[in-house]
GROMACS .gro file of C-alpha atoms in nm:
model
  455
    1UNK     CA    1   4.442  14.041   8.554
    2UNK     CA    2   4.056  13.942   8.753
    3UNK     CA    3   4.091  13.526   8.778
    4UNK     CA    4   3.917  13.306   8.619
    5UNK     CA    5   3.629  13.161   8.830
    6UNK     CA    6   3.526  12.832   8.762
    7UNK     CA    7   3.302  12.724   8.512
    8UNK     CA    8   2.989  12.536   8.492
    9UNK     CA    9   2.979  12.145   8.357
   10UNK     CA   10   2.602  12.110   8.281
   11UNK     CA   11   2.516  11.702   8.300
   12UNK     CA   12   2.159  11.592   8.189
   13UNK     CA   13   1.887  11.387   8.325
   14UNK     CA   14   1.970  11.122   8.126
   15UNK     CA   15   2.322  11.087   8.207
   16UNK     CA   16   2.412  10.729   8.276
   17UNK     CA   17   2.681  10.797   8.563
   18UNK     CA   18   2.381  10.946   8.777
   19UNK     CA   19   2.243  10.712   9.000
   20UNK     CA   20   1.888  10.660   9.059
   21UNK     CA   21   1.668  10.448   9.323
   22UNK     CA   22   1.302  10.396   9.293
   23UNK     CA   23   1.010  10.443   9.079
   24UNK     CA   24   1.205  10.743   8.801
   25UNK     CA   25   1.005  10.772   8.440
   26UNK     CA   26   1.200  10.917   8.185
   27UNK     CA   27   0.985  11.153   8.037
   28UNK     CA   28   1.009  11.357   7.655
   29UNK     CA   29   0.936  11.738   7.813
   30UNK     CA   30   0.892  11.903   7.504
   31UNK     CA   31   0.542  11.938   7.578
   32UNK     CA   32   0.668  12.119   7.868
   33UNK     CA   33   0.856  12.329   7.719
   34UNK     CA   34   0.625  12.589   7.586
   35UNK     CA   35   0.471  12.671   7.997
   36UNK     CA   36   0.586  12.900   8.231
   37UNK     CA   37   0.842  13.240   8.193
   38UNK     CA   38   1.232  13.050   8.295
   39UNK     CA   39   1.252  12.897   7.932
   40UNK     CA   40   1.247  12.544   7.822
   41UNK     CA   41   1.412  12.226   8.008
   42UNK     CA   42   1.746  12.119   7.866
   43UNK     CA   43   1.819  11.872   7.609
   44UNK     CA   44   1.373  11.883   7.601
   45UNK     CA   45   1.363  11.564   7.915
   46UNK     CA   46   1.275  11.504   8.223
   47UNK     CA   47   1.293  11.219   8.518
   48UNK     CA   48   0.966  11.199   8.723
   49UNK     CA   49   0.822  10.989   9.050
   50UNK     CA   50   0.489  11.019   9.196
   51UNK     CA   51   0.663  10.808   9.505
   52UNK     CA   52   0.864  10.778   9.759
   53UNK     CA   53   1.281  10.783   9.526
   54UNK     CA   54   1.607  10.934   9.532
   55UNK     CA   55   1.880  11.007   9.277
   56UNK     CA   56   2.344  11.020   9.323
   57UNK     CA   57   2.597  11.206   9.099
   58UNK     CA   58   2.997  11.122   9.181
   59UNK     CA   59   3.162  11.509   9.121
   60UNK     CA   60   3.490  11.647   9.195
   61UNK     CA   61   3.470  12.030   9.188
   62UNK     CA   62   3.405  12.302   9.515
   63UNK     CA   63   3.057  12.352   9.390
   64UNK     CA   64   2.700  12.211   9.291
   65UNK     CA   65   2.331  12.299   9.221
   66UNK     CA   66   2.039  12.106   9.067
   67UNK     CA   67   1.758  12.171   8.879
   68UNK     CA   68   1.382  12.070   8.734
   69UNK     CA   69   1.046  12.180   8.706
   70UNK     CA   70   0.704  12.082   8.873
   71UNK     CA   71   0.304  12.158   8.738
   72UNK     CA   72   0.065  12.327   8.927
   73UNK     CA   73  -0.056  12.281   9.194
   74UNK     CA   74  -0.429  12.397   9.178
   75UNK     CA   75  -0.558  12.082   9.211
   76UNK     CA   76  -0.461  12.092   9.580
   77UNK     CA   77  -0.198  11.694   9.504
   78UNK     CA   78   0.040  11.733   9.801
   79UNK     CA   79   0.348  11.869   9.649
   80UNK     CA   80   0.639  11.681   9.667
   81UNK     CA   81   0.878  11.771   9.904
   82UNK     CA   82   1.252  11.667   9.884
   83UNK     CA   83   1.615  11.715  10.039
   84UNK     CA   84   1.913  11.768   9.958
   85UNK     CA   85   2.312  11.629  10.030
   86UNK     CA   86   2.574  11.684  10.060
   87UNK     CA   87   2.792  11.439  10.149
   88UNK     CA   88   2.556  11.280  10.302
   89UNK     CA   89   2.497  11.602  10.553
   90UNK     CA   90   2.138  11.737  10.421
   91UNK     CA   91   2.054  12.136  10.376
   92UNK     CA   92   1.697  12.057  10.472
   93UNK     CA   93   1.369  12.055  10.306
   94UNK     CA   94   1.267  12.229  10.004
   95UNK     CA   95   0.883  12.262   9.895
   96UNK     CA   96   0.864  12.429   9.519
   97UNK     CA   97   0.744  12.804   9.493
   98UNK     CA   98   0.313  12.885   9.439
   99UNK     CA   99   0.407  12.907   9.042
  100UNK     CA  100   0.176  12.710   8.805
  101UNK     CA  101   0.438  12.560   8.606
  102UNK     CA  102   0.845  12.641   8.548
  103UNK     CA  103   1.130  12.499   8.412
  104UNK     CA  104   1.491  12.501   8.469
  105UNK     CA  105   1.353  12.542   8.902
  106UNK     CA  106   1.661  12.603   9.145
  107UNK     CA  107   1.650  12.309   9.348
  108UNK     CA  108   1.935  12.338   9.591
  109UNK     CA  109   2.295  12.505   9.552
  110UNK     CA  110   2.603  12.455   9.700
  111UNK     CA  111   2.881  12.706   9.698
  112UNK     CA  112   3.249  12.682   9.861
  113UNK     CA  113   3.269  12.328   9.894
  114UNK     CA  114   3.597  12.190   9.988
  115UNK     CA  115   3.808  12.120   9.615
  116UNK     CA  116   3.740  11.746   9.576
  117UNK     CA  117   3.605  11.408   9.502
  118UNK     CA  118   3.217  11.500   9.674
  119UNK     CA  119   2.839  11.384   9.636
  120UNK     CA  120   2.569  11.565   9.542
  121UNK     CA  121   2.248  11.304   9.645
  122UNK     CA  122   1.794  11.395   9.648
  123UNK     CA  123   1.563  11.173   9.826
  124UNK     CA  124   1.245  11.304   9.748
  125UNK     CA  125   0.854  11.237   9.884
  126UNK     CA  126   0.550  11.239   9.672
  127UNK     CA  127   0.153  11.132   9.693
  128UNK     CA  128   0.059  11.222   9.376
  129UNK     CA  129   0.211  11.508   9.202
  130UNK     CA  130   0.474  11.476   9.013
  131UNK     CA  131   0.892  11.579   9.165
  132UNK     CA  132   1.101  11.636   8.798
  133UNK     CA  133   1.444  11.693   8.777
  134UNK     CA  134   1.673  11.765   8.456
  135UNK     CA  135   1.987  11.878   8.469
  136UNK     CA  136   2.262  11.915   8.782
  137UNK     CA  137   2.578  12.136   8.771
  138UNK     CA  138   2.922  12.175   8.897
  139UNK     CA  139   3.234  12.350   8.908
  140UNK     CA  140   3.561  12.215   8.785
  141UNK     CA  141   3.820  12.109   8.962
  142UNK     CA  142   4.153  12.330   8.805
  143UNK     CA  143   4.318  12.174   8.518
  144UNK     CA  144   4.071  11.931   8.456
  145UNK     CA  145   3.796  11.776   8.208
  146UNK     CA  146   3.549  11.611   8.107
  147UNK     CA  147   3.373  11.322   7.855
  148UNK     CA  148   3.057  11.296   7.690
  149UNK     CA  149   2.899  11.686   7.931
  150UNK     CA  150   2.854  12.073   7.837
  151UNK     CA  151   3.039  12.426   7.976
  152UNK     CA  152   2.870  12.687   8.113
  153UNK     CA  153   3.011  13.002   7.961
  154UNK     CA  154   2.768  13.266   8.185
  155UNK     CA  155   2.800  13.631   8.027
  156UNK     CA  156   3.141  13.751   8.296
  157UNK     CA  157   3.363  13.457   8.111
  158UNK     CA  158   3.668  13.656   8.061
  159UNK     CA  159   3.754  13.458   7.746
  160UNK     CA  160   3.429  13.646   7.620
  161UNK     CA  161   3.468  13.946   7.444
  162UNK     CA  162   3.203  14.233   7.370
  163UNK     CA  163   3.302  14.541   7.177
  164UNK     CA  164   3.246  14.931   7.327
  165UNK     CA  165   2.844  14.929   7.215
  166UNK     CA  166   2.755  14.617   7.502
  167UNK     CA  167   2.625  14.676   7.874
  168UNK     CA  168   2.403  14.560   8.211
  169UNK     CA  169   2.024  14.421   8.138
  170UNK     CA  170   2.024  14.329   8.523
  171UNK     CA  171   2.296  14.051   8.572
  172UNK     CA  172   2.297  14.016   8.158
  173UNK     CA  173   2.455  14.180   7.878
  174UNK     CA  174   2.297  14.289   7.631
  175UNK     CA  175   2.317  14.558   7.354
  176UNK     CA  176   2.066  14.733   7.128
  177UNK     CA  177   2.323  14.917   6.876
  178UNK     CA  178   2.387  14.790   6.506
  179UNK     CA  179   2.712  14.629   6.398
  180UNK     CA  180   2.764  14.552   6.781
  181UNK     CA  181   2.995  14.240   6.805
  182UNK     CA  182   3.051  13.952   7.083
  183UNK     CA  183   3.355  13.697   6.943
  184UNK     CA  184   3.441  13.422   7.155
  185UNK     CA  185   3.713  13.112   7.109
  186UNK     CA  186   3.627  12.822   7.219
  187UNK     CA  187   3.726  12.449   7.224
  188UNK     CA  188   3.390  12.225   7.123
  189UNK     CA  189   3.174  12.054   6.961
  190UNK     CA  190   2.843  12.335   6.898
  191UNK     CA  191   2.745  12.645   7.038
  192UNK     CA  192   2.380  12.715   7.244
  193UNK     CA  193   2.310  13.094   7.304
  194UNK     CA  194   2.027  13.155   7.601
  195UNK     CA  195   1.928  13.523   7.598
  196UNK     CA  196   1.707  13.689   7.755
  197UNK     CA  197   1.348  13.910   7.633
  198UNK     CA  198   1.341  14.132   7.875
  199UNK     CA  199   0.906  14.377   7.879
  200UNK     CA  200   1.097  14.665   8.025
  201UNK     CA  201   1.280  14.755   7.633
  202UNK     CA  202   1.115  14.740   7.291
  203UNK     CA  203   0.938  14.386   7.225
  204UNK     CA  204   1.000  14.426   6.845
  205UNK     CA  205   1.122  14.095   6.641
  206UNK     CA  206   1.490  14.190   6.473
  207UNK     CA  207   1.754  13.993   6.415
  208UNK     CA  208   2.105  13.936   6.458
  209UNK     CA  209   2.400  13.728   6.223
  210UNK     CA  210   2.659  13.496   6.443
  211UNK     CA  211   2.984  13.326   6.178
  212UNK     CA  212   3.168  13.050   6.304
  213UNK     CA  213   3.593  13.047   6.163
  214UNK     CA  214   3.498  13.232   5.917
  215UNK     CA  215   3.220  13.071   5.760
  216UNK     CA  216   2.900  13.178   5.585
  217UNK     CA  217   2.742  13.386   5.837
  218UNK     CA  218   2.443  13.282   6.003
  219UNK     CA  219   2.108  13.505   6.030
  220UNK     CA  220   1.852  13.431   6.370
  221UNK     CA  221   1.569  13.571   6.463
  222UNK     CA  222   1.507  13.787   6.796
  223UNK     CA  223   1.106  13.745   6.859
  224UNK     CA  224   1.021  13.947   7.114
  225UNK     CA  225   0.732  14.011   7.302
  226UNK     CA  226   0.438  13.979   7.085
  227UNK     CA  227   0.233  13.989   7.393
  228UNK     CA  228   0.362  14.243   7.637
  229UNK     CA  229   0.083  14.451   7.592
  230UNK     CA  230  -0.092  14.142   7.687
  231UNK     CA  231   0.069  14.101   8.031
  232UNK     CA  232   0.324  13.875   7.916
  233UNK     CA  233   0.598  13.842   8.147
  234UNK     CA  234   0.949  13.834   8.068
  235UNK     CA  235   1.097  13.569   7.932
  236UNK     CA  236   1.432  13.410   8.049
  237UNK     CA  237   1.693  13.066   7.964
  238UNK     CA  238   1.523  13.126   7.625
  239UNK     CA  239   1.740  12.932   7.311
  240UNK     CA  240   1.863  13.248   7.122
  241UNK     CA  241   2.066  12.975   6.839
  242UNK     CA  242   2.250  12.630   6.856
  243UNK     CA  243   2.548  12.611   6.601
  244UNK     CA  244   2.510  12.335   6.350
  245UNK     CA  245   2.794  12.009   6.473
  246UNK     CA  246   3.146  12.147   6.404
  247UNK     CA  247   3.430  11.965   6.423
  248UNK     CA  248   3.603  11.819   6.795
  249UNK     CA  249   3.894  12.137   6.843
  250UNK     CA  250   3.912  12.544   6.853
  251UNK     CA  251   3.696  12.736   6.688
  252UNK     CA  252   3.578  13.089   6.721
  253UNK     CA  253   3.233  13.291   6.696
  254UNK     CA  254   3.100  13.598   6.676
  255UNK     CA  255   2.739  13.717   6.705
  256UNK     CA  256   2.682  14.082   6.569
  257UNK     CA  257   2.364  14.198   6.613
  258UNK     CA  258   2.119  14.346   6.342
  259UNK     CA  259   1.847  14.588   6.541
  260UNK     CA  260   1.845  14.879   6.641
  261UNK     CA  261   1.683  15.048   7.005
  262UNK     CA  262   1.363  15.031   6.864
  263UNK     CA  263   1.361  14.669   6.840
  264UNK     CA  264   1.375  14.392   7.032
  265UNK     CA  265   1.762  14.409   7.265
  266UNK     CA  266   2.022  14.111   7.173
  267UNK     CA  267   2.080  13.975   7.548
  268UNK     CA  268   2.294  13.712   7.673
  269UNK     CA  269   2.314  13.549   8.012
  270UNK     CA  270   2.495  13.226   7.946
  271UNK     CA  271   2.649  12.999   7.628
  272UNK     CA  272   2.693  12.607   7.690
  273UNK     CA  273   2.914  12.415   7.475
  274UNK     CA  274   2.955  12.084   7.368
  275UNK     CA  275   3.352  11.983   7.486
  276UNK     CA  276   3.356  11.590   7.349
  277UNK     CA  277   3.171  11.360   7.217
  278UNK     CA  278   3.038  11.055   7.405
  279UNK     CA  279   3.221  10.828   7.250
  280UNK     CA  280   3.581  10.970   7.316
  281UNK     CA  281   3.783  10.838   7.612
  282UNK     CA  282   3.676  10.930   7.878
  283UNK     CA  283   3.913  11.219   8.066
  284UNK     CA  284   3.853  11.322   8.371
  285UNK     CA  285   4.164  11.421   8.548
  286UNK     CA  286   4.449  11.511   8.530
  287UNK     CA  287   4.509  11.204   8.692
  288UNK     CA  288   4.201  10.994   8.550
  289UNK     CA  289   4.293  10.984   8.258
  290UNK     CA  290   4.167  10.779   7.932
  291UNK     CA  291   4.371  10.366   7.980
  292UNK     CA  292   4.388  10.312   7.585
  293UNK     CA  293   4.640  10.546   7.487
  294UNK     CA  294   4.871  10.484   7.851
  295UNK     CA  295   4.841  10.043   7.732
  296UNK     CA  296   4.909  10.195   7.322
  297UNK     CA  297   5.251  10.380   7.436
  298UNK     CA  298   5.335  10.115   7.735
  299UNK     CA  299   5.320   9.887   7.451
  300UNK     CA  300   5.536  10.046   7.188
  301UNK     CA  301   5.751  10.164   7.412
  302UNK     CA  302   5.858   9.833   7.549
  303UNK     CA  303   5.870   9.681   7.181
  304UNK     CA  304   6.109   9.952   7.018
  305UNK     CA  305   6.271   9.888   7.403
  306UNK     CA  306   6.355   9.609   7.358
  307UNK     CA  307   6.409   9.643   6.985
  308UNK     CA  308   6.654   9.881   7.088
  309UNK     CA  309   6.758   9.695   7.348
  310UNK     CA  310   6.836   9.316   7.075
  311UNK     CA  311   7.016   9.587   6.794
  312UNK     CA  312   7.281   9.715   7.108
  313UNK     CA  313   7.314   9.317   7.149
  314UNK     CA  314   7.427   9.246   6.762
  315UNK     CA  315   7.631   9.526   6.731
  316UNK     CA  316   7.857   9.443   7.040
  317UNK     CA  317   7.903   9.085   6.919
  318UNK     CA  318   7.961   9.139   6.572
  319UNK     CA  319   8.259   9.443   6.698
  320UNK     CA  320   8.446   9.238   7.007
  321UNK     CA  321   8.408   8.884   6.646
  322UNK     CA  322   8.583   9.204   6.420
  323UNK     CA  323   8.895   9.257   6.697
  324UNK     CA  324   8.880   8.909   6.775
  325UNK     CA  325   9.030   8.853   6.474
  326UNK     CA  326   9.188   9.160   6.447
  327UNK     CA  327   9.431   9.004   6.801
  328UNK     CA  328   9.435   8.632   6.576
  329UNK     CA  329   9.558   8.762   6.342
  330UNK     CA  330   9.836   8.991   6.516
  331UNK     CA  331   9.899   8.679   6.707
  332UNK     CA  332   9.956   8.425   6.399
  333UNK     CA  333  10.334   8.363   6.385
  334UNK     CA  334  10.471   8.439   6.025
  335UNK     CA  335  10.742   8.165   5.972
  336UNK     CA  336  10.884   8.365   5.680
  337UNK     CA  337  10.895   8.645   5.843
  338UNK     CA  338  11.096   8.519   6.198
  339UNK     CA  339  11.517   8.496   6.171
  340UNK     CA  340  11.741   8.207   6.288
  341UNK     CA  341  11.956   8.382   6.520
  342UNK     CA  342  12.225   8.107   6.429
  343UNK     CA  343  12.198   7.944   6.124
  344UNK     CA  344  12.442   7.798   5.853
  345UNK     CA  345  12.293   7.685   5.465
  346UNK     CA  346  12.288   7.404   5.330
  347UNK     CA  347  12.591   7.298   5.038
  348UNK     CA  348  12.359   7.293   4.782
  349UNK     CA  349  12.251   7.637   4.820
  350UNK     CA  350  12.609   7.786   4.809
  351UNK     CA  351  12.839   7.887   4.489
  352UNK     CA  352  13.092   7.632   4.399
  353UNK     CA  353  13.108   7.728   4.106
  354UNK     CA  354  13.512   7.775   4.141
  355UNK     CA  355  13.544   7.537   4.395
  356UNK     CA  356  13.355   7.265   4.290
  357UNK     CA  357  13.289   7.194   4.648
  358UNK     CA  358  13.236   7.378   5.044
  359UNK     CA  359  13.209   7.328   5.304
  360UNK     CA  360  12.938   7.409   5.637
  361UNK     CA  361  13.017   7.420   6.010
  362UNK     CA  362  12.802   7.505   6.257
  363UNK     CA  363  12.963   7.702   6.489
  364UNK     CA  364  12.977   7.539   6.875
  365UNK     CA  365  12.611   7.648   7.126
  366UNK     CA  366  12.947   7.803   7.405
  367UNK     CA  367  13.013   8.049   7.111
  368UNK     CA  368  12.680   8.293   7.177
  369UNK     CA  369  12.754   8.438   7.404
  370UNK     CA  370  13.087   8.589   7.287
  371UNK     CA  371  13.115   8.911   7.333
  372UNK     CA  372  13.250   9.023   6.976
  373UNK     CA  373  13.495   8.847   6.767
  374UNK     CA  374  13.794   8.946   6.718
  375UNK     CA  375  14.019   8.674   6.431
  376UNK     CA  376  14.137   8.378   6.565
  377UNK     CA  377  14.232   8.004   6.418
  378UNK     CA  378  14.088   7.696   6.448
  379UNK     CA  379  14.149   7.372   6.505
  380UNK     CA  380  14.162   7.327   6.131
  381UNK     CA  381  14.385   7.596   6.073
  382UNK     CA  382  14.078   7.811   5.928
  383UNK     CA  383  14.135   8.170   6.007
  384UNK     CA  384  13.792   8.351   6.091
  385UNK     CA  385  13.747   8.707   6.141
  386UNK     CA  386  13.517   8.984   6.246
  387UNK     CA  387  13.244   9.202   6.028
  388UNK     CA  388  13.340   9.539   6.074
  389UNK     CA  389  12.971   9.573   5.901
  390UNK     CA  390  12.742   9.345   6.105
  391UNK     CA  391  12.541   9.204   5.860
  392UNK     CA  392  12.563   8.868   5.778
  393UNK     CA  393  12.479   8.626   5.385
  394UNK     CA  394  12.133   8.564   5.262
  395UNK     CA  395  11.937   8.266   5.308
  396UNK     CA  396  11.666   8.183   5.075
  397UNK     CA  397  11.361   8.113   5.150
  398UNK     CA  398  11.287   7.717   5.258
  399UNK     CA  399  11.687   7.632   5.416
  400UNK     CA  400  11.578   7.823   5.774
  401UNK     CA  401  11.460   7.490   5.934
  402UNK     CA  402  11.772   7.307   5.825
  403UNK     CA  403  12.064   7.319   6.018
  404UNK     CA  404  12.386   7.153   5.906
  405UNK     CA  405  12.603   6.891   6.110
  406UNK     CA  406  12.946   7.020   6.183
  407UNK     CA  407  13.118   6.951   5.991
  408UNK     CA  408  12.942   6.808   5.592
  409UNK     CA  409  13.177   6.709   5.337
  410UNK     CA  410  12.986   6.766   4.937
  411UNK     CA  411  13.115   6.506   4.658
  412UNK     CA  412  13.256   6.499   4.332
  413UNK     CA  413  13.035   6.475   3.955
  414UNK     CA  414  13.307   6.145   3.965
  415UNK     CA  415  13.041   6.060   4.343
  416UNK     CA  416  13.369   6.089   4.514
  417UNK     CA  417  13.491   6.276   4.872
  418UNK     CA  418  13.704   6.497   4.749
  419UNK     CA  419  13.953   6.601   5.025
  420UNK     CA  420  13.791   6.890   5.243
  421UNK     CA  421  13.937   7.231   5.111
  422UNK     CA  422  14.065   7.497   5.290
  423UNK     CA  423  13.818   7.711   5.268
  424UNK     CA  424  13.808   8.141   5.412
  425UNK     CA  425  13.523   8.228   5.642
  426UNK     CA  426  13.473   8.554   5.738
  427UNK     CA  427  13.241   8.563   6.074
  428UNK     CA  428  12.991   8.751   6.111
  429UNK     CA  429  12.831   8.957   6.464
  430UNK     CA  430  12.465   9.048   6.423
  431UNK     CA  431  12.328   9.336   6.538
  432UNK     CA  432  11.985   9.258   6.467
  433UNK     CA  433  11.800   9.030   6.201
  434UNK     CA  434  11.706   9.233   5.959
  435UNK     CA  435  11.703   9.042   5.558
  436UNK     CA  436  12.036   8.973   5.421
  437UNK     CA  437  12.172   9.035   5.108
  438UNK     CA  438  12.370   8.781   4.957
  439UNK     CA  439  12.709   8.904   4.898
  440UNK     CA  440  12.990   8.897   4.528
  441UNK     CA  441  13.254   8.758   4.683
  442UNK     CA  442  13.246   8.436   4.644
  443UNK     CA  443  13.290   8.282   5.068
  444UNK     CA  444  13.131   8.100   5.368
  445UNK     CA  445  13.015   8.338   5.639
  446UNK     CA  446  12.927   8.137   5.949
  447UNK     CA  447  12.622   8.427   6.124
  448UNK     CA  448  12.712   8.381   6.465
  449UNK     CA  449  12.338   8.531   6.632
  450UNK     CA  450  12.353   8.877   6.843
  451UNK     CA  451  12.492   8.850   7.249
  452UNK     CA  452  12.238   8.751   7.490
  453UNK     CA  453  12.236   8.798   7.756
  454UNK     CA  454  12.097   8.607   8.192
  455UNK     CA  455  11.682   8.655   8.210
   0.00000   0.00000   0.00000
């Protein structure tokens, strides 16, 4: 597959990036557009000097060229001379050809310079005859884009599609067939077609049409050469048509020839496409992007990151706080859930319906470490036996912290103390600390805690 050659960037003499030194004047070049046969000036403007002056332009690329115009020398005024420089190196002194007046004349050109930044410049010396500068061109560095400039597509550009009805005319491309079409996908805001009118072929005027993005076709005229028989030469760099302003973006151009082989052919020399407007942010290359969008992206990204960090911190604090509350709640001791290993209920909590009096007695602390108990008699003559069930008596809530004395004697209804009565006791050795249901038998229960071993 053929490799696309680099395209030219076209820069008008009014471009503010051109540095002028010396006595330069800017002229309305419309009066010169009809002179000569090399076409009108680019954008109808020229910069001229009649003294010692110079200009320079910095660019990135691999080729460069400078174009201008000059007046006839019939007055025998000393013609201007100039030197072209690339990065300070001169390519020699140049003088114009002895024609009356020509636009679009090549003053100097550089091919195959190293890709990268360069400065082209021209030093002019004149003693009365005006040196006219019109435009400069340079090839784009691969992958670069421009701001406010124009791109030149020559007729050999690989993005231009000609159908089979087109052929070569010297270095140009032409057709003499009715219905022959040319199409191009392009990006920009307008397009200008530059044609050649050959004296060697029929000179009668004819028409063609162009369409952009499937809008209505626009007809343009190919004037031919009315005075060819009187010696008019071929005309070059002739503006065939220019599209109306378009939105910046991708567009499709379609051109259809309406003439025939007996009329002026439709010829393409090159197209100039305005790539962007001057008001758009400058984009010189991938390394020099617009600073405005970049600053906005940085500010937006930083703000988003800060908000995300604050949000994450708040979430972490909330989760941590809830976790801490959960742990603290689990660590709170509920007195209602504690089962005392050894406790005797107070007298008022026991059933006295039969005896009218009752006693409770706590075992000595030395008894806590004994092995499972057998039946024995205490020093009061009370017979005590072990329990096979392993469950103790139920202790009502609110009585856990009331520890009974070794011997408590209840009072009768007359206020006089009654002597202690013999009471059958049941000693229960707990195997666990569960909740105890009250016994149906009327007896005193002494709870003994589980056995504990030394730590």
